[in-house]
Short mmCIF file of C-alpha atoms in Angstrom, two decimals:
data_model
loop_
_atom_site.label_atom_id
_atom_site.label_comp_id
_atom_site.label_asym_id
_atom_site.label_seq_id
_atom_site.Cartn_x
_atom_site.Cartn_y
_atom_site.Cartn_z
CA UNK H 242 16.49 1.19 76.78
CA UNK H 243 18.66 0.93 73.70
CA UNK H 244 17.36 -2.59 73.14
CA UNK H 245 13.68 -1.39 73.10
CA UNK H 246 14.63 1.55 70.90
CA UNK H 247 16.43 -0.72 68.35
CA UNK H 248 13.49 -3.16 68.38
CA UNK H 249 11.16 -0.23 67.75
CA UNK H 250 13.36 0.94 64.82
CA UNK H 251 13.48 -2.56 63.30
CA UNK H 252 9.54 -2.85 63.60
CA UNK H 253 9.28 0.56 61.83
CA UNK H 254 11.66 -0.56 59.14
CA UNK H 255 10.04 -3.79 58.63
CA UNK H 256 6.64 -2.35 58.47
CA UNK H 257 7.76 0.74 56.32
CA UNK H 258 9.45 -1.65 53.83
CA UNK H 259 6.27 -3.78 53.70
CA UNK H 260 4.17 -0.68 52.97
CA UNK H 261 6.56 0.45 50.31
CA UNK H 262 6.60 -3.14 48.83
CA UNK H 263 2.89 -3.40 48.73
CA UNK H 264 2.49 0.20 47.33
CA UNK H 265 5.13 -0.54 44.53
CA UNK H 266 3.37 -3.92 43.90
CA UNK H 267 0.02 -2.12 43.43
CA UNK H 268 1.29 0.68 41.22
CA UNK H 269 3.79 -1.29 39.16
CA UNK H 270 2.05 -4.71 39.06
CA UNK H 271 -1.50 -5.16 40.18
CA UNK H 272 -3.02 -1.80 38.80
CA UNK H 273 -1.37 -2.00 35.44
CA UNK H 274 -2.56 -5.61 35.13
CA UNK H 275 -6.25 -4.56 35.80
CA UNK H 276 -5.82 -1.68 33.30
CA UNK H 277 -4.38 -4.13 30.81
CA UNK H 278 -7.47 -6.37 31.18
CA UNK H 279 -9.74 -3.48 31.13
CA UNK H 280 -8.12 -1.99 27.78
CA UNK H 281 -7.91 -5.49 26.26
CA UNK H 282 -11.68 -5.75 26.62
CA UNK H 283 -12.35 -2.53 24.78
CA UNK H 284 -14.81 -3.25 21.99
CA UNK H 285 -13.03 -0.76 19.65
CA UNK H 286 -10.12 -3.30 19.27
CA UNK H 287 -12.15 -5.10 16.53
CA UNK H 288 -15.04 -2.58 15.46
CA UNK H 289 -13.04 0.19 13.89
CA UNK H 290 -13.29 2.58 16.74
CA UNK H 291 -10.34 4.10 18.61
CA UNK H 292 -9.58 2.41 21.95
CA UNK H 293 -9.81 4.19 25.19
CA UNK H 294 -6.06 3.59 25.72
CA UNK H 295 -5.24 5.93 22.77
CA UNK H 296 -6.96 8.94 24.63
CA UNK H 297 -5.37 8.17 27.90
CA UNK H 298 -1.84 7.77 26.52
CA UNK H 299 -2.25 10.79 24.19
CA UNK H 300 -3.45 12.99 27.23
CA UNK H 301 -0.39 11.99 29.16
CA UNK H 302 1.97 12.30 26.33
CA UNK H 303 0.88 15.69 25.03
CA UNK H 304 2.60 18.02 27.70
CA UNK H 305 5.78 16.03 27.68
CA UNK H 306 5.85 16.23 23.86
CA UNK H 307 5.27 20.03 23.91
CA UNK H 308 8.14 20.40 26.38
CA UNK H 309 10.53 18.23 24.46
CA UNK H 310 9.81 19.72 21.10
CA UNK H 311 10.18 23.29 22.34
CA UNK H 312 13.37 22.47 24.04
CA UNK H 313 14.85 20.70 21.03
CA UNK H 314 14.06 23.79 18.76
CA UNK H 315 15.47 26.18 21.31
CA UNK H 316 18.79 24.29 21.70
CA UNK H 317 19.48 24.55 18.10
CA UNK H 318 21.39 21.23 18.35
CA UNK H 319 19.71 19.85 15.25
CA UNK H 320 21.84 22.13 13.11
CA UNK H 321 25.10 20.35 13.91
CA UNK H 322 24.03 16.47 13.72
CA UNK H 323 26.02 14.05 11.66
CA UNK H 324 24.19 13.21 8.37
CA UNK H 325 24.41 9.50 9.21
CA UNK H 326 22.73 9.94 12.63
CA UNK H 327 19.35 8.86 11.14
CA UNK H 328 17.46 8.62 14.39
CA UNK H 329 18.41 12.15 15.51
CA UNK H 330 17.78 13.85 11.90
CA UNK H 331 14.73 12.02 10.64
CA UNK H 332 12.80 10.75 13.78
CA UNK H 333 11.95 14.07 15.47
CA UNK H 334 10.08 15.61 12.43
CA UNK H 335 8.69 12.16 11.42
CA UNK H 336 7.52 11.58 15.03
CA UNK H 337 5.96 15.15 15.20
CA UNK H 338 4.00 14.49 12.06
CA UNK H 339 2.75 11.25 13.55
CA UNK H 340 1.72 13.15 16.77
CA UNK H 341 -0.21 15.53 14.61
CA UNK H 342 -2.03 12.87 12.63
CA UNK H 343 -2.85 11.03 15.91
CA UNK H 344 -4.24 14.27 17.30
CA UNK H 345 -6.39 14.79 14.24
CA UNK H 346 -7.74 11.26 14.51
CA UNK H 347 -8.44 11.57 18.16
CA UNK H 348 -10.18 14.97 17.53
CA UNK H 349 -12.55 13.46 14.90
CA UNK H 350 -13.43 10.76 17.14
CA UNK H 351 -14.14 13.19 19.92
CA UNK H 352 -16.34 15.28 17.67
CA UNK H 353 -18.34 12.19 16.73
CA UNK H 354 -18.66 11.25 20.43
CA UNK H 355 -17.58 13.97 23.04
CA UNK H 356 -17.92 11.51 25.78
CA UNK H 357 -14.67 9.99 24.88
CA UNK H 358 -12.69 12.72 26.82
CA UNK H 359 -13.67 15.55 29.12
CA UNK H 360 -11.70 18.02 26.90
CA UNK H 361 -11.31 18.14 23.16
CA UNK H 362 -7.78 16.79 21.93
CA UNK H 363 -7.04 19.85 19.99
CA UNK H 364 -7.73 21.92 23.17
CA UNK H 365 -5.67 20.10 25.79
CA UNK H 366 -3.00 19.39 23.13
CA UNK H 367 -2.69 23.03 21.73
CA UNK H 368 0.74 23.60 23.02
CA UNK H 369 1.97 20.28 21.66
CA UNK H 370 0.20 21.03 18.27
CA UNK H 371 2.13 24.31 17.98
CA UNK H 372 5.39 22.76 19.20
CA UNK H 373 5.40 19.83 16.82
CA UNK H 374 4.56 22.18 13.76
CA UNK H 375 7.19 24.54 14.81
CA UNK H 376 9.79 21.78 15.07
CA UNK H 377 9.02 20.23 11.62
CA UNK H 378 9.40 23.69 9.98
CA UNK H 379 12.40 24.74 12.05
CA UNK H 380 15.40 25.52 9.77
CA UNK H 381 17.79 23.96 12.10
CA UNK H 382 15.68 20.72 11.94
CA UNK H 383 16.07 20.79 8.28
CA UNK H 384 19.82 21.37 8.26
CA UNK H 385 20.57 17.74 7.38
CA UNK H 386 18.47 17.85 4.21
CA UNK H 387 19.98 21.29 3.39
CA UNK H 388 23.52 19.70 3.47
CA UNK H 389 22.28 16.98 1.04
CA UNK H 390 20.36 19.26 -1.37
CA UNK H 391 21.77 22.72 -0.89
CA UNK H 392 19.84 26.09 -0.39
CA UNK H 393 17.09 24.99 -2.74
CA UNK H 394 16.32 21.88 -0.62
CA UNK H 395 12.53 22.83 -0.61
CA UNK H 396 12.36 22.98 -4.36
CA UNK H 397 13.84 19.80 -5.72
CA UNK H 398 13.82 16.13 -4.70
CA UNK H 399 13.99 15.76 -0.88
CA UNK H 400 10.60 14.13 -0.92
CA UNK H 401 10.64 12.80 2.66
CA UNK H 402 11.03 16.22 4.38
CA UNK H 403 8.85 18.10 1.90
CA UNK H 404 5.89 15.74 2.51
CA UNK H 405 6.36 16.06 6.27
CA UNK H 406 6.03 19.80 5.77
CA UNK H 407 2.65 19.18 3.82
CA UNK H 408 1.46 16.67 6.51
CA UNK H 409 2.21 18.98 9.31
CA UNK H 410 0.77 22.24 7.91
CA UNK H 411 -2.37 20.38 6.71
CA UNK H 412 -2.85 18.87 10.23
CA UNK H 413 -2.11 22.32 11.95
CA UNK H 414 -4.80 24.00 9.96
CA UNK H 415 -7.30 21.05 10.52
CA UNK H 416 -6.61 21.37 14.30
CA UNK H 417 -6.48 25.12 14.93
CA UNK H 418 -8.14 26.88 11.90
CA UNK H 419 -4.90 29.04 11.83
CA UNK H 420 -4.06 29.86 8.06
CA UNK H 421 -0.61 31.20 8.85
CA UNK H 422 1.10 28.28 6.86
CA UNK H 423 -1.20 28.10 3.91
CA UNK H 424 1.17 29.89 1.60
CA UNK H 425 3.85 27.42 2.41
CA UNK H 426 1.49 24.43 2.17
CA UNK H 427 0.29 25.52 -1.30
CA UNK H 428 3.75 26.10 -2.60
CA UNK H 429 4.95 22.66 -1.48
CA UNK H 430 1.83 20.94 -2.88
CA UNK H 431 2.06 22.49 -6.24
CA UNK H 432 5.85 22.12 -6.36
CA UNK H 433 6.28 18.58 -5.17
CA UNK H 434 3.20 17.26 -7.50
CA UNK H 435 4.68 18.79 -10.35
CA UNK H 436 8.07 17.40 -9.83
CA UNK H 437 6.76 13.80 -9.24
CA UNK H 438 4.57 14.45 -12.36
CA UNK H 439 7.50 15.25 -14.51
CA UNK H 440 10.06 12.78 -13.06
CA UNK H 441 11.13 9.91 -15.33
CA UNK H 442 9.57 7.15 -13.42
CA UNK H 443 7.25 9.07 -10.98
CA UNK H 444 9.87 8.76 -8.34
CA UNK H 445 11.90 11.33 -6.29
CA UNK H 446 14.67 10.71 -3.84
CA UNK H 447 14.92 11.20 -0.14
CA UNK H 448 18.73 11.79 -0.31
CA UNK H 449 21.06 11.71 -3.34
CA UNK H 450 20.89 8.01 -4.54
CA UNK H 451 18.21 7.02 -2.25
CA UNK H 452 14.74 6.65 -3.55
CA UNK H 453 12.15 4.96 -1.21
CA UNK H 454 8.72 4.25 -2.78
CA UNK H 455 7.04 4.27 0.58
CA UNK H 456 7.85 7.89 0.75
CA UNK H 457 6.60 8.74 -2.64
CA UNK H 458 3.35 6.91 -1.73
CA UNK H 459 3.01 8.86 1.37
CA UNK H 460 3.71 12.20 -0.42
CA UNK H 461 0.87 11.38 -2.86
CA UNK H 462 -1.53 10.82 0.06
CA UNK H 463 -0.40 13.99 1.84
CA UNK H 464 -0.99 16.02 -1.32
CA UNK H 465 -4.59 14.61 -1.59
CA UNK H 466 -5.22 15.40 2.09
CA UNK H 467 -4.03 18.89 1.56
CA UNK H 468 -6.47 19.30 -1.36
CA UNK H 469 -9.21 19.34 1.20
CA UNK H 470 -7.61 22.22 2.98
CA UNK H 471 -6.65 24.20 -0.04
CA UNK H 472 -9.73 23.62 -2.28
CA UNK H 473 -7.28 22.16 -4.93
CA UNK H 474 -7.82 18.93 -6.82
CA UNK H 475 -4.85 16.66 -7.57
CA UNK H 476 -6.90 13.66 -8.38
CA UNK H 477 -5.71 13.54 -11.95
CA UNK H 478 -2.21 13.80 -10.73
CA UNK H 479 -2.77 10.88 -8.25
CA UNK H 480 -3.90 8.62 -11.14
CA UNK H 481 -0.99 9.55 -13.24
CA UNK H 482 1.31 9.04 -10.25
CA UNK H 483 0.29 5.24 -10.10
CA UNK H 484 2.70 4.54 -12.96
CA UNK H 485 5.38 4.44 -10.24
CA UNK H 486 3.59 1.38 -8.65
CA UNK H 487 2.67 -0.80 -11.53
CA UNK H 488 4.51 -3.30 -13.78
CA UNK H 489 8.32 -3.42 -13.39
CA UNK H 490 8.22 -0.85 -10.57
CA UNK H 491 6.83 -3.65 -8.15
CA UNK H 492 8.88 -6.50 -6.81
CA UNK H 493 8.32 -10.19 -7.72
CA UNK H 494 5.59 -10.45 -4.86
CA UNK H 495 3.72 -7.68 -6.56
CA UNK H 496 4.59 -5.19 -3.69
CA UNK H 497 6.34 -1.91 -3.93
CA UNK H 498 10.04 -2.38 -3.21
CA UNK H 499 11.82 -0.90 -0.15
CA UNK H 500 14.46 0.77 -2.33
CA UNK H 501 14.06 1.70 -6.08
CA UNK H 502 16.25 3.06 -8.98
CA UNK H 503 15.31 6.67 -9.52
CA UNK H 504 14.98 6.69 -13.24
CA UNK H 505 13.47 3.33 -14.17
CA UNK H 506 11.59 2.76 -10.94
CA UNK H 507 12.79 -0.87 -10.81
CA UNK H 508 13.61 -2.40 -7.34
CA UNK H 509 17.13 -2.19 -5.83
CA UNK H 510 15.71 -3.81 -2.64
CA UNK H 511 12.53 -5.92 -2.70
CA UNK H 512 9.54 -5.51 -0.32
CA UNK H 513 10.22 -5.16 3.45
CA UNK H 514 7.68 -5.17 6.33
CA UNK H 515 8.66 -1.54 7.63
CA UNK H 516 7.86 0.01 4.30
CA UNK H 517 4.95 -2.05 3.12
CA UNK H 518 3.18 -1.68 6.46
CA UNK H 519 3.43 2.05 5.91
CA UNK H 520 2.55 1.94 2.16
CA UNK H 521 -0.63 -0.27 3.11
CA UNK H 522 -1.60 2.46 5.72
CA UNK H 523 -1.86 5.36 3.16
CA UNK H 524 -2.58 3.69 -0.03
CA UNK H 525 -6.38 3.12 0.66
CA UNK H 526 -6.72 7.00 0.67
CA UNK H 527 -5.48 7.31 -2.86
CA UNK H 528 -6.01 3.86 -4.67
CA UNK H 529 -8.35 1.57 -2.66
CA UNK H 530 -8.55 -1.34 -5.16
CA UNK H 531 -4.76 -1.37 -5.58
CA UNK H 532 -4.33 -1.05 -1.82
CA UNK H 533 -6.59 -4.12 -1.18
CA UNK H 534 -4.48 -6.15 -3.54
CA UNK H 535 -1.21 -5.18 -1.97
CA UNK H 536 -2.53 -5.98 1.43
CA UNK H 537 -3.57 -9.34 0.36
CA UNK H 538 -0.12 -10.07 -1.16
CA UNK H 539 1.56 -8.61 1.83
CA UNK H 540 -0.47 -10.98 4.15
CA UNK H 541 0.38 -13.88 2.09
CA UNK H 542 4.18 -13.48 2.34
CA UNK H 543 4.67 -11.56 5.60
CA UNK H 544 1.98 -12.34 8.10
CA UNK H 545 2.89 -15.12 10.60
CA UNK H 546 2.07 -16.55 14.00
CA UNK H 547 5.22 -17.47 15.89
CA UNK H 548 6.47 -17.61 19.42
CA UNK H 549 3.00 -16.98 20.80
CA UNK H 550 2.40 -13.82 18.77
CA UNK H 551 0.80 -12.78 15.51
CA UNK H 552 2.71 -10.02 13.44
CA UNK H 553 4.17 -9.02 10.19
CA UNK H 554 7.69 -9.99 9.31
CA UNK H 555 10.40 -7.66 8.15
CA UNK H 556 11.29 -10.01 5.35
CA UNK H 557 9.22 -12.56 3.24
CA UNK H 558 8.86 -15.90 4.74
CA UNK H 559 10.89 -17.84 2.04
CA UNK H 560 13.61 -14.91 1.54
CA UNK H 561 16.27 -16.74 3.45
CA UNK H 562 16.94 -13.37 5.37
CA UNK H 563 17.76 -13.73 9.13
CA UNK H 564 14.84 -13.73 11.69
CA UNK H 565 17.13 -11.84 13.99
CA UNK H 566 17.92 -8.49 12.37
CA UNK H 567 17.68 -4.85 13.16
CA UNK H 568 18.45 -1.51 11.36
CA UNK H 569 17.07 2.11 11.86
CA UNK H 570 14.08 1.45 9.69
CA UNK H 571 12.95 -1.91 10.81
CA UNK H 572 13.90 -1.74 14.56
CA UNK H 573 14.80 -5.17 16.26
CA UNK H 574 13.33 -8.25 14.56
CA UNK H 575 12.34 -11.10 16.92
CA UNK H 576 11.71 -14.42 15.48
CA UNK H 577 11.11 -12.62 12.14
CA UNK H 578 8.58 -10.09 13.66
CA UNK H 579 9.57 -6.71 12.77
CA UNK H 580 8.91 -3.91 15.42
CA UNK H 581 8.11 -1.16 12.76
CA UNK H 582 6.39 -3.68 10.48
CA UNK H 583 3.97 -4.56 13.32
CA UNK H 584 3.52 -1.00 14.58
CA UNK H 585 2.76 0.40 11.14
CA UNK H 586 1.01 -3.01 10.49
CA UNK H 587 -1.61 -2.21 13.13
CA UNK H 588 -2.46 1.07 11.16
CA UNK H 589 -2.38 -0.78 7.88
CA UNK H 590 -4.73 -3.43 9.06
CA UNK H 591 -7.24 -0.86 10.33
CA UNK H 592 -7.04 1.15 7.20
CA UNK H 593 -7.83 -1.84 5.11
CA UNK H 594 -10.60 -2.99 7.25
CA UNK H 595 -8.73 -6.11 8.49
CA UNK H 596 -9.67 -6.29 12.10
CA UNK H 597 -8.75 -9.93 12.19
CA UNK H 598 -5.27 -8.68 12.03
CA UNK H 599 -5.72 -5.41 14.07
CA UNK H 600 -7.33 -7.22 16.96
CA UNK H 601 -4.15 -9.42 17.92
CA UNK H 602 -1.89 -6.59 17.11
CA UNK H 603 -3.84 -4.31 19.30
CA UNK H 604 -3.99 -6.85 22.24
CA UNK H 605 -0.29 -7.38 22.00
CA UNK H 606 0.41 -3.72 21.99
CA UNK H 607 -1.78 -3.11 25.05
CA UNK H 608 0.01 -5.82 26.99
CA UNK H 609 3.38 -4.49 25.99
CA UNK H 610 2.40 -1.03 27.12
CA UNK H 611 1.70 -2.23 30.74
CA UNK H 612 -0.26 1.11 31.25
CA UNK H 613 0.09 3.00 34.62
CA UNK H 614 -2.48 5.07 36.47
CA UNK H 615 -0.82 8.23 35.44
CA UNK H 616 -1.11 7.29 31.76
CA UNK H 617 2.41 6.42 31.22
#
């Protein structure tokens, strides 16, 4: 009797393990593989549209993003972070601005073609939209820049955080129609544009002694986006602001440098992939012809095919810099490919109409995502 019972238990165990193994193979291997093939055949990869996977991932991410952002603000932990902990201080508001920009883009696509999603992105993501904006504007979130600049941190320098305020409040209004932050938005647009305009070289600093032209460029673009909300016109300002991106303010490759000297605008550190992919994403909105020239120069010195993958390098091909590098801005570099350079580079390629670059980058991104049925 005991032997029969043991044999029955063994059979149940074997069959049970087999069922679990098959289920896991389907969930983790076969179905993601099928979804990868499906998403990789999406025509939007090369015609300028938004791929279906973007809607799927955004819908799955939004409730998680809302919960994370609300918990972070409620905890107050951001008020006690070390200044040098860049990933904990910068990335939450930066990522929140990216989330809002993505939601705007998906909403615009949905309004063009409501068949792209059953529910409008601005509707199903409303909690996350509110939470992301609250996080960016949260005084505790800003504690690291307040320690850098003092109590008037919203009125001088501090260009990185101030343009995130402009970006987020602009997106908030575009997505919700709620005008509660319009006063703050106008104050920051007027104040930041005036300070850039009167600065010696058209540059402001993120932190004392640290001036990043990519953030200056993004601030100019955000001010121009805000014009459409405020009914203001900073076109003349944007033209004058080009002085920070011409002549001696460019590196020897003709590209904006990664790090610049605040008074002269001259490079301290030359062009890098993480910054120039970002610059080439926003520049077409402000100076289309200049942006096209930058993208051409960027392609010449940074685009590569290596180890079976296309992508942008973190450092120029002939720079002598290591192909195996990593810092908080670049992420890890593999055989020269920079993670941030390629991520922003996908946006830059699309913004510049270079779908010959956007296509392989999208295919690689979809394959790396290994999408699940749940949208993870």
